[in-house]
C-alpha cells in the first residue's frame, strides 16, 4: 500500500503523458502537417489555442504529435542502452579476467568524452536525422549502465546462491539470466527512470541544433529550432514545445526520485 500511495500521483502524470503520445493522431484538433500561409503566425486564439507557426500549422497539434515522436524515440533509446550496458557490465563482472578488463577499458574510452559533445560530433558525422541522433547517444550512453551493473554483479558474485548455482553445474549464461539480472533490476530501473528526462532533453537538444529530427517532422526540439528566430515576434512557436519538454522532463524526474525513495532499503 505504501508503494502504491507514494507513486500514484507520479505514475498518473507519467501515464497521462504516455497516453497522449500513444493516441496523439486522434487527439490533434488539426492536421499537424497541413500548411496554410494565410493563417501564418497567428497568436493563440479560440480556434488555434496555441497559435500557428510560420507555415500556418497549428502549434497545439504539432506539440501533441511531437510528444509521440519525442517519447517513442527516447524510450527506444533508453531501452537499448539499458539492455546493452547491463548485459555488457554483467558479463564482465560475472566472468572477470581479461574480458572484464577489456570491457571496462572500452567503457573508459567513451567516458573520457563529454556525453553531449560526443553525441554532437557523432550525429554530425552520421549526417543528422532522428535515428542517427539516437544512435549517437546510444554509442556513449551504455557506459553508465555497464559500470553500474558490473558493480552490482561484483557484489552478488560471492553470494551463496551464486556459488551453489556454479557447483550445481549451471553455465555462466544461466546464472546471468536466472540469478544476476533479476537481482540488479531494481537499481537499474531507478537509474533508467531518472535518465529518461535527460535523454528527452538530449534528443531535443540535438534536434534544436539541426542534428536530430528533420523538417517537417513534428518533434519538440525541431519545433524550437524552427521558432527560435521568432522569439520576440511570435514567442508561442518556441515556448509551447519548450513548456512540453519542461513538463515531461520534470514529471519523469520526479517519478524517478520517488521510485528511488520507495525502493531504498533504508526507507523500508
PDB file of C-alpha atoms in Angstrom:
ATOM      1  CA  UNK A   1       0.000   0.000   0.000  1.00  0.00           C
ATOM      2  CA  UNK A   2       2.873   2.374   0.824  1.00  0.00           C
ATOM      3  CA  UNK A   3       4.332   1.717  -2.608  1.00  0.00           C
ATOM      4  CA  UNK A   4       1.046   2.475  -4.363  1.00  0.00           C
ATOM      5  CA  UNK A   5       0.293   5.641  -2.366  1.00  0.00           C
ATOM      6  CA  UNK A   6       3.755   7.093  -2.814  1.00  0.00           C
ATOM      7  CA  UNK A   7       3.955   6.550  -6.550  1.00  0.00           C
ATOM      8  CA  UNK A   8       0.329   7.028  -7.568  1.00  0.00           C
ATOM      9  CA  UNK A   9       0.399  10.788  -8.398  1.00  0.00           C
ATOM     10  CA  UNK A  10       3.666  10.482 -10.313  1.00  0.00           C
ATOM     11  CA  UNK A  11       2.561   7.383 -12.175  1.00  0.00           C
ATOM     12  CA  UNK A  12      -0.693   9.145 -13.040  1.00  0.00           C
ATOM     13  CA  UNK A  13       1.121  12.120 -14.547  1.00  0.00           C
ATOM     14  CA  UNK A  14       3.591   9.934 -16.424  1.00  0.00           C
ATOM     15  CA  UNK A  15       0.783   7.678 -17.617  1.00  0.00           C
ATOM     16  CA  UNK A  16      -1.197  10.670 -18.879  1.00  0.00           C
ATOM     17  CA  UNK A  17       1.788  11.873 -20.908  1.00  0.00           C
ATOM     18  CA  UNK A  18       2.336   8.420 -22.368  1.00  0.00           C
ATOM     19  CA  UNK A  19      -1.365   8.082 -23.244  1.00  0.00           C
ATOM     20  CA  UNK A  20      -1.272  11.443 -25.016  1.00  0.00           C
ATOM     21  CA  UNK A  21       1.721  10.230 -27.015  1.00  0.00           C
ATOM     22  CA  UNK A  22       0.068   6.913 -27.882  1.00  0.00           C
ATOM     23  CA  UNK A  23      -3.204   8.452 -29.022  1.00  0.00           C
ATOM     24  CA  UNK A  24      -1.674  11.639 -30.437  1.00  0.00           C
ATOM     25  CA  UNK A  25      -3.015  11.215 -34.012  1.00  0.00           C
ATOM     26  CA  UNK A  26      -6.581  11.087 -32.666  1.00  0.00           C
ATOM     27  CA  UNK A  27      -6.190  13.981 -30.198  1.00  0.00           C
ATOM     28  CA  UNK A  28      -4.999  16.673 -32.587  1.00  0.00           C
ATOM     29  CA  UNK A  29      -7.640  19.292 -33.459  1.00  0.00           C
ATOM     30  CA  UNK A  30      -5.990  19.906 -36.862  1.00  0.00           C
ATOM     31  CA  UNK A  31      -3.640  18.167 -39.260  1.00  0.00           C
ATOM     32  CA  UNK A  32      -0.202  18.973 -37.766  1.00  0.00           C
ATOM     33  CA  UNK A  33       1.429  18.976 -41.214  1.00  0.00           C
ATOM     34  CA  UNK A  34      -1.164  20.975 -43.180  1.00  0.00           C
ATOM     35  CA  UNK A  35       0.227  24.337 -44.258  1.00  0.00           C
ATOM     36  CA  UNK A  36      -1.937  27.445 -44.631  1.00  0.00           C
ATOM     37  CA  UNK A  37       0.176  30.552 -45.195  1.00  0.00           C
ATOM     38  CA  UNK A  38      -2.878  32.808 -44.892  1.00  0.00           C
ATOM     39  CA  UNK A  39      -3.004  31.840 -41.194  1.00  0.00           C
ATOM     40  CA  UNK A  40       0.745  32.019 -40.529  1.00  0.00           C
ATOM     41  CA  UNK A  41       1.964  33.241 -37.122  1.00  0.00           C
ATOM     42  CA  UNK A  42      -1.454  33.758 -35.599  1.00  0.00           C
ATOM     43  CA  UNK A  43      -1.257  34.272 -31.819  1.00  0.00           C
ATOM     44  CA  UNK A  44      -3.216  31.931 -29.521  1.00  0.00           C
ATOM     45  CA  UNK A  45      -6.934  32.317 -30.211  1.00  0.00           C
ATOM     46  CA  UNK A  46     -10.246  30.472 -29.909  1.00  0.00           C
ATOM     47  CA  UNK A  47      -9.501  28.309 -32.972  1.00  0.00           C
ATOM     48  CA  UNK A  48      -5.771  27.717 -32.572  1.00  0.00           C
ATOM     49  CA  UNK A  49      -5.304  27.519 -28.826  1.00  0.00           C
ATOM     50  CA  UNK A  50      -1.511  27.771 -29.031  1.00  0.00           C
ATOM     51  CA  UNK A  51      -1.400  29.807 -32.218  1.00  0.00           C
ATOM     52  CA  UNK A  52       0.169  28.846 -35.538  1.00  0.00           C
ATOM     53  CA  UNK A  53       3.742  28.686 -36.825  1.00  0.00           C
ATOM     54  CA  UNK A  54       5.355  30.392 -39.830  1.00  0.00           C
ATOM     55  CA  UNK A  55       3.682  27.940 -42.213  1.00  0.00           C
ATOM     56  CA  UNK A  56       0.227  28.301 -40.692  1.00  0.00           C
ATOM     57  CA  UNK A  57       0.340  24.911 -38.977  1.00  0.00           C
ATOM     58  CA  UNK A  58      -1.499  24.537 -35.681  1.00  0.00           C
ATOM     59  CA  UNK A  59       1.079  24.592 -32.865  1.00  0.00           C
ATOM     60  CA  UNK A  60      -1.078  22.606 -30.417  1.00  0.00           C
ATOM     61  CA  UNK A  61      -1.496  19.783 -32.926  1.00  0.00           C
ATOM     62  CA  UNK A  62       2.244  19.710 -33.572  1.00  0.00           C
ATOM     63  CA  UNK A  63       3.034  19.682 -29.853  1.00  0.00           C
ATOM     64  CA  UNK A  64       0.690  16.728 -29.347  1.00  0.00           C
ATOM     65  CA  UNK A  65       2.109  14.751 -32.274  1.00  0.00           C
ATOM     66  CA  UNK A  66       5.602  15.784 -31.213  1.00  0.00           C
ATOM     67  CA  UNK A  67       5.049  14.013 -27.901  1.00  0.00           C
ATOM     68  CA  UNK A  68       4.764  10.742 -29.812  1.00  0.00           C
ATOM     69  CA  UNK A  69       7.930  11.381 -31.804  1.00  0.00           C
ATOM     70  CA  UNK A  70       9.984  12.522 -28.816  1.00  0.00           C
ATOM     71  CA  UNK A  71       8.765   9.944 -26.293  1.00  0.00           C
ATOM     72  CA  UNK A  72       8.936   6.955 -28.644  1.00  0.00           C
ATOM     73  CA  UNK A  73      12.479   7.819 -29.707  1.00  0.00           C
ATOM     74  CA  UNK A  74      13.540   8.447 -26.099  1.00  0.00           C
ATOM     75  CA  UNK A  75      12.001   5.227 -24.753  1.00  0.00           C
ATOM     76  CA  UNK A  76      13.511   3.111 -27.534  1.00  0.00           C
ATOM     77  CA  UNK A  77      16.901   4.710 -26.968  1.00  0.00           C
ATOM     78  CA  UNK A  78      16.661   4.188 -23.214  1.00  0.00           C
ATOM     79  CA  UNK A  79      15.659   0.531 -23.617  1.00  0.00           C
ATOM     80  CA  UNK A  80      18.592  -0.027 -25.969  1.00  0.00           C
ATOM     81  CA  UNK A  81      21.291   1.488 -23.782  1.00  0.00           C
ATOM     82  CA  UNK A  82      19.928  -0.124 -20.602  1.00  0.00           C
ATOM     83  CA  UNK A  83      19.873  -3.563 -22.212  1.00  0.00           C
ATOM     84  CA  UNK A  84      23.268  -3.286 -23.904  1.00  0.00           C
ATOM     85  CA  UNK A  85      25.008  -1.679 -20.929  1.00  0.00           C
ATOM     86  CA  UNK A  86      23.529  -4.045 -18.349  1.00  0.00           C
ATOM     87  CA  UNK A  87      24.436  -7.152 -20.328  1.00  0.00           C
ATOM     88  CA  UNK A  88      27.997  -5.958 -21.002  1.00  0.00           C
ATOM     89  CA  UNK A  89      28.591  -4.959 -17.386  1.00  0.00           C
ATOM     90  CA  UNK A  90      27.033  -8.140 -16.007  1.00  0.00           C
ATOM     91  CA  UNK A  91      29.107 -10.375 -18.280  1.00  0.00           C
ATOM     92  CA  UNK A  92      32.297  -8.565 -17.333  1.00  0.00           C
ATOM     93  CA  UNK A  93      31.560  -8.669 -13.613  1.00  0.00           C
ATOM     94  CA  UNK A  94      30.468 -12.307 -13.608  1.00  0.00           C
ATOM     95  CA  UNK A  95      33.246 -13.760 -15.754  1.00  0.00           C
ATOM     96  CA  UNK A  96      36.036 -11.387 -14.742  1.00  0.00           C
ATOM     97  CA  UNK A  97      39.581 -11.758 -16.017  1.00  0.00           C
ATOM     98  CA  UNK A  98      40.769 -10.279 -19.290  1.00  0.00           C
ATOM     99  CA  UNK A  99      37.237  -9.980 -20.677  1.00  0.00           C
ATOM    100  CA  UNK A 100      36.220  -7.760 -17.762  1.00  0.00           C
ATOM    101  CA  UNK A 101      39.344  -5.626 -18.160  1.00  0.00           C
ATOM    102  CA  UNK A 102      38.732  -5.225 -21.905  1.00  0.00           C
ATOM    103  CA  UNK A 103      35.079  -4.263 -21.495  1.00  0.00           C
ATOM    104  CA  UNK A 104      35.795  -1.737 -18.748  1.00  0.00           C
ATOM    105  CA  UNK A 105      38.702  -0.169 -20.642  1.00  0.00           C
ATOM    106  CA  UNK A 106      36.406   0.178 -23.636  1.00  0.00           C
ATOM    107  CA  UNK A 107      33.832   1.962 -21.485  1.00  0.00           C
ATOM    108  CA  UNK A 108      36.591   4.198 -20.095  1.00  0.00           C
ATOM    109  CA  UNK A 109      37.396   5.322 -23.636  1.00  0.00           C
ATOM    110  CA  UNK A 110      33.823   6.535 -24.149  1.00  0.00           C
ATOM    111  CA  UNK A 111      33.631   8.042 -20.656  1.00  0.00           C
ATOM    112  CA  UNK A 112      36.646  10.205 -21.494  1.00  0.00           C
ATOM    113  CA  UNK A 113      34.410  12.304 -23.772  1.00  0.00           C
ATOM    114  CA  UNK A 114      31.689  14.678 -22.512  1.00  0.00           C
ATOM    115  CA  UNK A 115      28.479  12.894 -23.471  1.00  0.00           C
ATOM    116  CA  UNK A 116      26.740  15.723 -25.320  1.00  0.00           C
ATOM    117  CA  UNK A 117      29.905  16.828 -27.121  1.00  0.00           C
ATOM    118  CA  UNK A 118      30.478  13.259 -28.308  1.00  0.00           C
ATOM    119  CA  UNK A 119      26.837  12.950 -29.399  1.00  0.00           C
ATOM    120  CA  UNK A 120      27.020  16.194 -31.383  1.00  0.00           C
ATOM    121  CA  UNK A 121      30.200  15.058 -33.126  1.00  0.00           C
ATOM    122  CA  UNK A 122      28.833  11.574 -33.842  1.00  0.00           C
ATOM    123  CA  UNK A 123      25.443  12.832 -35.045  1.00  0.00           C
ATOM    124  CA  UNK A 124      27.151  15.344 -37.311  1.00  0.00           C
ATOM    125  CA  UNK A 125      29.425  12.633 -38.744  1.00  0.00           C
ATOM    126  CA  UNK A 126      26.455  10.329 -39.294  1.00  0.00           C
ATOM    127  CA  UNK A 127      24.564  13.017 -41.187  1.00  0.00           C
ATOM    128  CA  UNK A 128      21.809  14.014 -38.793  1.00  0.00           C
ATOM    129  CA  UNK A 129      18.276  12.647 -38.598  1.00  0.00           C
ATOM    130  CA  UNK A 130      16.401  11.322 -35.569  1.00  0.00           C
ATOM    131  CA  UNK A 131      17.726   7.761 -35.944  1.00  0.00           C
ATOM    132  CA  UNK A 132      21.319   8.939 -36.253  1.00  0.00           C
ATOM    133  CA  UNK A 133      20.881  11.262 -33.266  1.00  0.00           C
ATOM    134  CA  UNK A 134      19.603   8.346 -31.171  1.00  0.00           C
ATOM    135  CA  UNK A 135      22.452   6.163 -32.409  1.00  0.00           C
ATOM    136  CA  UNK A 136      24.979   8.845 -31.451  1.00  0.00           C
ATOM    137  CA  UNK A 137      23.583   8.983 -27.914  1.00  0.00           C
ATOM    138  CA  UNK A 138      23.489   5.184 -27.687  1.00  0.00           C
ATOM    139  CA  UNK A 139      27.183   4.932 -28.604  1.00  0.00           C
ATOM    140  CA  UNK A 140      28.125   6.639 -25.350  1.00  0.00           C
ATOM    141  CA  UNK A 141      25.033   6.163 -23.165  1.00  0.00           C
ATOM    142  CA  UNK A 142      25.550   2.434 -22.456  1.00  0.00           C
ATOM    143  CA  UNK A 143      28.687   3.041 -20.368  1.00  0.00           C
ATOM    144  CA  UNK A 144      26.778   4.229 -17.287  1.00  0.00           C
ATOM    145  CA  UNK A 145      24.738   1.040 -17.123  1.00  0.00           C
ATOM    146  CA  UNK A 146      27.775  -1.132 -17.814  1.00  0.00           C
ATOM    147  CA  UNK A 147      29.568   0.391 -14.834  1.00  0.00           C
ATOM    148  CA  UNK A 148      26.509   0.203 -12.606  1.00  0.00           C
ATOM    149  CA  UNK A 149      25.639  -3.407 -13.443  1.00  0.00           C
ATOM    150  CA  UNK A 150      29.274  -4.514 -13.110  1.00  0.00           C
ATOM    151  CA  UNK A 151      29.468  -3.048  -9.606  1.00  0.00           C
ATOM    152  CA  UNK A 152      26.240  -4.768  -8.597  1.00  0.00           C
ATOM    153  CA  UNK A 153      27.384  -8.079 -10.063  1.00  0.00           C
ATOM    154  CA  UNK A 154      30.709  -7.918  -8.219  1.00  0.00           C
ATOM    155  CA  UNK A 155      28.713  -7.642  -5.010  1.00  0.00           C
ATOM    156  CA  UNK A 156      26.448 -10.554  -5.945  1.00  0.00           C
ATOM    157  CA  UNK A 157      29.179 -12.795  -7.346  1.00  0.00           C
ATOM    158  CA  UNK A 158      30.238 -14.077  -3.939  1.00  0.00           C
ATOM    159  CA  UNK A 159      26.710 -14.684  -2.669  1.00  0.00           C
ATOM    160  CA  UNK A 160      25.935 -18.262  -1.549  1.00  0.00           C
ATOM    161  CA  UNK A 161      23.201 -18.837  -4.114  1.00  0.00           C
ATOM    162  CA  UNK A 162      25.571 -17.884  -6.957  1.00  0.00           C
ATOM    163  CA  UNK A 163      28.188 -20.326  -5.649  1.00  0.00           C
ATOM    164  CA  UNK A 164      25.513 -23.004  -5.290  1.00  0.00           C
ATOM    165  CA  UNK A 165      24.426 -22.460  -8.888  1.00  0.00           C
ATOM    166  CA  UNK A 166      28.030 -22.829 -10.058  1.00  0.00           C
ATOM    167  CA  UNK A 167      28.534 -26.008  -8.031  1.00  0.00           C
ATOM    168  CA  UNK A 168      25.352 -27.475  -9.485  1.00  0.00           C
ATOM    169  CA  UNK A 169      26.841 -27.114 -12.964  1.00  0.00           C
ATOM    170  CA  UNK A 170      24.874 -24.073 -14.164  1.00  0.00           C
ATOM    171  CA  UNK A 171      26.510 -22.218 -17.047  1.00  0.00           C
ATOM    172  CA  UNK A 172      27.512 -18.562 -16.825  1.00  0.00           C
ATOM    173  CA  UNK A 173      24.660 -17.703 -19.188  1.00  0.00           C
ATOM    174  CA  UNK A 174      22.120 -19.470 -16.980  1.00  0.00           C
ATOM    175  CA  UNK A 175      23.480 -17.788 -13.859  1.00  0.00           C
ATOM    176  CA  UNK A 176      23.345 -14.421 -15.590  1.00  0.00           C
ATOM    177  CA  UNK A 177      19.735 -14.834 -16.739  1.00  0.00           C
ATOM    178  CA  UNK A 178      18.290 -16.670 -13.731  1.00  0.00           C
ATOM    179  CA  UNK A 179      20.130 -15.118 -10.796  1.00  0.00           C
ATOM    180  CA  UNK A 180      22.065 -11.990 -11.691  1.00  0.00           C
ATOM    181  CA  UNK A 181      19.833  -9.852 -13.909  1.00  0.00           C
ATOM    182  CA  UNK A 182      16.680 -10.241 -11.755  1.00  0.00           C
ATOM    183  CA  UNK A 183      18.621  -9.113  -8.664  1.00  0.00           C
ATOM    184  CA  UNK A 184      20.125  -6.000 -10.223  1.00  0.00           C
ATOM    185  CA  UNK A 185      16.934  -4.909 -11.984  1.00  0.00           C
ATOM    186  CA  UNK A 186      15.796  -2.589  -9.157  1.00  0.00           C
ATOM    187  CA  UNK A 187      18.729  -0.138  -9.117  1.00  0.00           C
ATOM    188  CA  UNK A 188      18.924  -0.203 -12.909  1.00  0.00           C
ATOM    189  CA  UNK A 189      15.201   0.570 -13.195  1.00  0.00           C
ATOM    190  CA  UNK A 190      15.573   3.559 -10.861  1.00  0.00           C
ATOM    191  CA  UNK A 191      18.564   4.859 -12.845  1.00  0.00           C
ATOM    192  CA  UNK A 192      16.656   4.406 -16.096  1.00  0.00           C
ATOM    193  CA  UNK A 193      13.646   6.317 -14.750  1.00  0.00           C
ATOM    194  CA  UNK A 194      15.921   9.187 -13.733  1.00  0.00           C
ATOM    195  CA  UNK A 195      17.689   9.019 -17.100  1.00  0.00           C
ATOM    196  CA  UNK A 196      14.577   9.327 -19.274  1.00  0.00           C
ATOM    197  CA  UNK A 197      14.255  13.061 -18.707  1.00  0.00           C
ATOM    198  CA  UNK A 198      17.921  13.565 -19.593  1.00  0.00           C
ATOM    199  CA  UNK A 199      17.529  11.548 -22.798  1.00  0.00           C
ATOM    200  CA  UNK A 200      14.470  13.581 -23.808  1.00  0.00           C
ATOM    201  CA  UNK A 201      16.462  16.795 -23.359  1.00  0.00           C
ATOM    202  CA  UNK A 202      19.482  15.419 -25.234  1.00  0.00           C
ATOM    203  CA  UNK A 203      17.415  14.276 -28.215  1.00  0.00           C
ATOM    204  CA  UNK A 204      15.545  17.579 -28.249  1.00  0.00           C
ATOM    205  CA  UNK A 205      18.878  19.389 -27.975  1.00  0.00           C
ATOM    206  CA  UNK A 206      20.306  17.588 -30.998  1.00  0.00           C
ATOM    207  CA  UNK A 207      17.138  18.378 -32.955  1.00  0.00           C
ATOM    208  CA  UNK A 208      17.373  22.023 -31.851  1.00  0.00           C
ATOM    209  CA  UNK A 209      20.898  22.101 -33.284  1.00  0.00           C
ATOM    210  CA  UNK A 210      19.651  20.647 -36.566  1.00  0.00           C
ATOM    211  CA  UNK A 211      21.213  17.212 -35.932  1.00  0.00           C
ATOM    212  CA  UNK A 212      18.045  15.346 -34.977  1.00  0.00           C
ATOM    213  CA  UNK A 213      14.542  15.218 -36.434  1.00  0.00           C
ATOM    214  CA  UNK A 214      14.345  16.844 -39.837  1.00  0.00           C
ATOM    215  CA  UNK A 215      11.513  19.053 -41.203  1.00  0.00           C
ATOM    216  CA  UNK A 216       8.615  18.676 -41.447  1.00  0.00           C
ATOM    217  CA  UNK A 217       8.666  16.067 -38.617  1.00  0.00           C
ATOM    218  CA  UNK A 218       6.839  17.337 -35.541  1.00  0.00           C
ATOM    219  CA  UNK A 219       9.401  16.981 -32.734  1.00  0.00           C
ATOM    220  CA  UNK A 220       9.759  19.322 -29.793  1.00  0.00           C
ATOM    221  CA  UNK A 221      13.427  20.197 -30.291  1.00  0.00           C
ATOM    222  CA  UNK A 222      12.964  20.716 -34.026  1.00  0.00           C
ATOM    223  CA  UNK A 223       9.937  22.928 -33.334  1.00  0.00           C
ATOM    224  CA  UNK A 224      12.017  25.089 -31.012  1.00  0.00           C
ATOM    225  CA  UNK A 225      14.707  25.339 -33.673  1.00  0.00           C
ATOM    226  CA  UNK A 226      12.101  26.394 -36.228  1.00  0.00           C
ATOM    227  CA  UNK A 227      10.748  29.118 -33.942  1.00  0.00           C
ATOM    228  CA  UNK A 228      13.944  30.434 -32.333  1.00  0.00           C
ATOM    229  CA  UNK A 229      14.281  33.319 -34.787  1.00  0.00           C
ATOM    230  CA  UNK A 230      10.762  34.488 -33.870  1.00  0.00           C
ATOM    231  CA  UNK A 231      11.126  34.534 -30.086  1.00  0.00           C
ATOM    232  CA  UNK A 232      10.277  38.236 -29.892  1.00  0.00           C
ATOM    233  CA  UNK A 233       7.659  38.401 -32.646  1.00  0.00           C
ATOM    234  CA  UNK A 234       5.923  35.018 -32.184  1.00  0.00           C
ATOM    235  CA  UNK A 235       7.079  33.592 -28.822  1.00  0.00           C
ATOM    236  CA  UNK A 236       4.369  30.905 -28.742  1.00  0.00           C
ATOM    237  CA  UNK A 237       6.140  28.977 -31.522  1.00  0.00           C
ATOM    238  CA  UNK A 238       9.091  28.252 -29.238  1.00  0.00           C
ATOM    239  CA  UNK A 239       7.545  28.495 -25.765  1.00  0.00           C
ATOM    240  CA  UNK A 240       4.884  25.837 -26.431  1.00  0.00           C
ATOM    241  CA  UNK A 241       7.274  22.953 -27.272  1.00  0.00           C
ATOM    242  CA  UNK A 242       9.658  24.256 -24.597  1.00  0.00           C
ATOM    243  CA  UNK A 243       6.913  24.005 -21.985  1.00  0.00           C
ATOM    244  CA  UNK A 244       6.102  20.474 -23.186  1.00  0.00           C
ATOM    245  CA  UNK A 245       9.742  19.454 -22.723  1.00  0.00           C
ATOM    246  CA  UNK A 246       9.871  21.060 -19.271  1.00  0.00           C
ATOM    247  CA  UNK A 247       6.683  19.391 -18.014  1.00  0.00           C
ATOM    248  CA  UNK A 248       7.632  15.968 -19.399  1.00  0.00           C
ATOM    249  CA  UNK A 249      11.187  16.028 -18.055  1.00  0.00           C
ATOM    250  CA  UNK A 250      10.024  17.286 -14.652  1.00  0.00           C
ATOM    251  CA  UNK A 251       7.390  14.555 -14.445  1.00  0.00           C
ATOM    252  CA  UNK A 252       9.770  11.693 -15.196  1.00  0.00           C
ATOM    253  CA  UNK A 253      12.476  13.135 -12.936  1.00  0.00           C
ATOM    254  CA  UNK A 254      10.025  13.337 -10.044  1.00  0.00           C
ATOM    255  CA  UNK A 255       8.869   9.783 -10.778  1.00  0.00           C
ATOM    256  CA  UNK A 256      12.471   8.559 -10.744  1.00  0.00           C
ATOM    257  CA  UNK A 257      13.209  10.344  -7.465  1.00  0.00           C
ATOM    258  CA  UNK A 258      10.142   8.903  -5.791  1.00  0.00           C
ATOM    259  CA  UNK A 259      10.843   5.440  -7.184  1.00  0.00           C
ATOM    260  CA  UNK A 260      14.361   5.629  -5.730  1.00  0.00           C
ATOM    261  CA  UNK A 261      12.959   6.640  -2.336  1.00  0.00           C
ATOM    262  CA  UNK A 262      10.420   3.823  -2.350  1.00  0.00           C
ATOM    263  CA  UNK A 263      12.921   1.152  -3.350  1.00  0.00           C
ATOM    264  CA  UNK A 264      15.642   2.344  -0.962  1.00  0.00           C
ATOM    265  CA  UNK A 265      16.055  -0.365   1.743  1.00  0.00           C
ATOM    266  CA  UNK A 266      16.676   2.346   4.346  1.00  0.00           C
ATOM    267  CA  UNK A 267      13.093   3.513   3.897  1.00  0.00           C
ATOM    268  CA  UNK A 268      11.535   0.075   4.257  1.00  0.00           C
TER     269      UNK A 268
END
